[in-house]
Amino acid sequence: MDLSSFRSTVKVGDYRVWLFEAGVKPSKTIGLGCVANVAGAAYGKQARWNADGSVTLIGGVNSSDIVQCFPKIIPVPDGVEFV
């Protein structure tokens, strides 16, 4: 999947940022690990790929944060199928 970088306009906690309507979906929620960093800050952002196909950014973002995503390859976790 391609996670696009973005600038937040509001402060939110864990939030479903990417809502994919088409494509494969995992049979259960899986952790993606660190998928992005926040420009100008010394921390990364982790995410979860949900069974409905959406991706949740863990830990939230502040207003005006620029979230810069980067490519990542992960193995398919045991017990997960893609539909």
GROMACS .gro file of C-alpha atoms in nm:
model
   83
    1MET     CA    1   0.000   0.000   0.000
    2ASP     CA    2   0.110   0.359  -0.050
    3LEU     CA    3   0.080   0.582   0.256
    4SER     CA    4   0.085   0.945   0.146
    5SER     CA    5   0.257   1.211   0.353
    6PHE     CA    6   0.035   1.489   0.488
    7ARG     CA    7   0.011   1.800   0.708
    8SER     CA    8  -0.228   1.769   1.000
    9THR     CA    9  -0.478   2.050   1.049
   10VAL     CA   10  -0.604   1.932   1.391
   11LYS     CA   11  -0.468   1.765   1.706
   12VAL     CA   12  -0.587   1.404   1.731
   13GLY     CA   13  -0.497   1.084   1.917
   14ASP     CA   14  -0.493   0.741   1.749
   15TYR     CA   15  -0.669   0.816   1.422
   16ARG     CA   16  -0.768   0.629   1.107
   17VAL     CA   17  -0.580   0.847   0.860
   18TRP     CA   18  -0.586   0.636   0.545
   19LEU     CA   19  -0.925   0.488   0.443
   20PHE     CA   20  -0.870   0.255   0.150
   21GLU     CA   21  -1.193   0.157  -0.030
   22ALA     CA   22  -1.037  -0.095  -0.269
   23GLY     CA   23  -0.754  -0.344  -0.262
   24VAL     CA   24  -0.653  -0.625  -0.032
   25LYS     CA   25  -0.734  -0.622   0.339
   26PRO     CA   26  -0.583  -0.827   0.622
   27SER     CA   27  -0.807  -1.081   0.795
   28LYS     CA   28  -0.719  -0.916   1.129
   29THR     CA   29  -0.546  -0.599   1.247
   30ILE     CA   30  -0.167  -0.609   1.213
   31GLY     CA   31   0.104  -0.375   1.337
   32LEU     CA   32   0.307  -0.204   1.067
   33GLY     CA   33   0.576  -0.071   1.300
   34CYS     CA   34   0.732   0.268   1.230
   35VAL     CA   35   0.598   0.402   0.898
   36ALA     CA   36   0.662   0.777   0.918
   37ASN     CA   37   0.836   1.058   1.099
   38VAL     CA   38   0.720   1.404   1.197
   39ALA     CA   39   0.917   1.681   1.027
   40GLY     CA   40   1.127   1.882   1.272
   41ALA     CA   41   1.066   1.638   1.557
   42ALA     CA   42   1.285   1.357   1.680
   43TYR     CA   43   1.024   1.083   1.681
   44GLY     CA   44   0.861   0.840   1.439
   45LYS     CA   45   0.501   0.729   1.402
   46GLN     CA   46   0.377   0.372   1.413
   47ALA     CA   47   0.062   0.243   1.247
   48ARG     CA   48  -0.187  -0.046   1.241
   49TRP     CA   49  -0.346  -0.193   0.927
   50ASN     CA   50  -0.706  -0.270   1.024
   51ALA     CA   51  -0.926  -0.554   0.896
   52ASP     CA   52  -1.152  -0.298   0.721
   53GLY     CA   53  -0.854  -0.183   0.510
   54SER     CA   54  -0.800   0.145   0.696
   55VAL     CA   55  -0.466   0.241   0.854
   56THR     CA   56  -0.454   0.394   1.203
   57LEU     CA   57  -0.170   0.627   1.300
   58ILE     CA   58  -0.078   0.544   1.660
   59GLY     CA   59  -0.012   0.821   1.910
   60GLY     CA   60  -0.177   1.096   1.713
   61VAL     CA   61  -0.045   1.419   1.569
   62ASN     CA   62  -0.060   1.788   1.655
   63SER     CA   63  -0.200   2.067   1.443
   64SER     CA   64   0.047   2.167   1.168
   65ASP     CA   65   0.257   1.849   1.206
   66ILE     CA   66   0.398   1.731   0.874
   67VAL     CA   67   0.391   1.351   0.868
   68GLN     CA   68   0.647   1.215   0.621
   69CYS     CA   69   0.586   0.851   0.528
   70PHE     CA   70   0.855   0.617   0.403
   71PRO     CA   71   0.850   0.279   0.227
   72LYS     CA   72   0.855  -0.032   0.439
   73ILE     CA   73   0.835  -0.404   0.369
   74ILE     CA   74   0.695  -0.632   0.639
   75PRO     CA   75   0.648  -1.009   0.643
   76VAL     CA   76   0.295  -1.150   0.654
   77PRO     CA   77   0.226  -1.234   1.020
   78ASP     CA   78   0.129  -1.591   1.111
   79GLY     CA   79  -0.245  -1.645   1.099
   80VAL     CA   80  -0.316  -1.347   0.873
   81GLU     CA   81  -0.476  -1.387   0.532
   82PHE     CA   82  -0.542  -1.118   0.276
   83VAL     CA   83  -0.883  -1.091   0.113
   0.00000   0.00000   0.00000
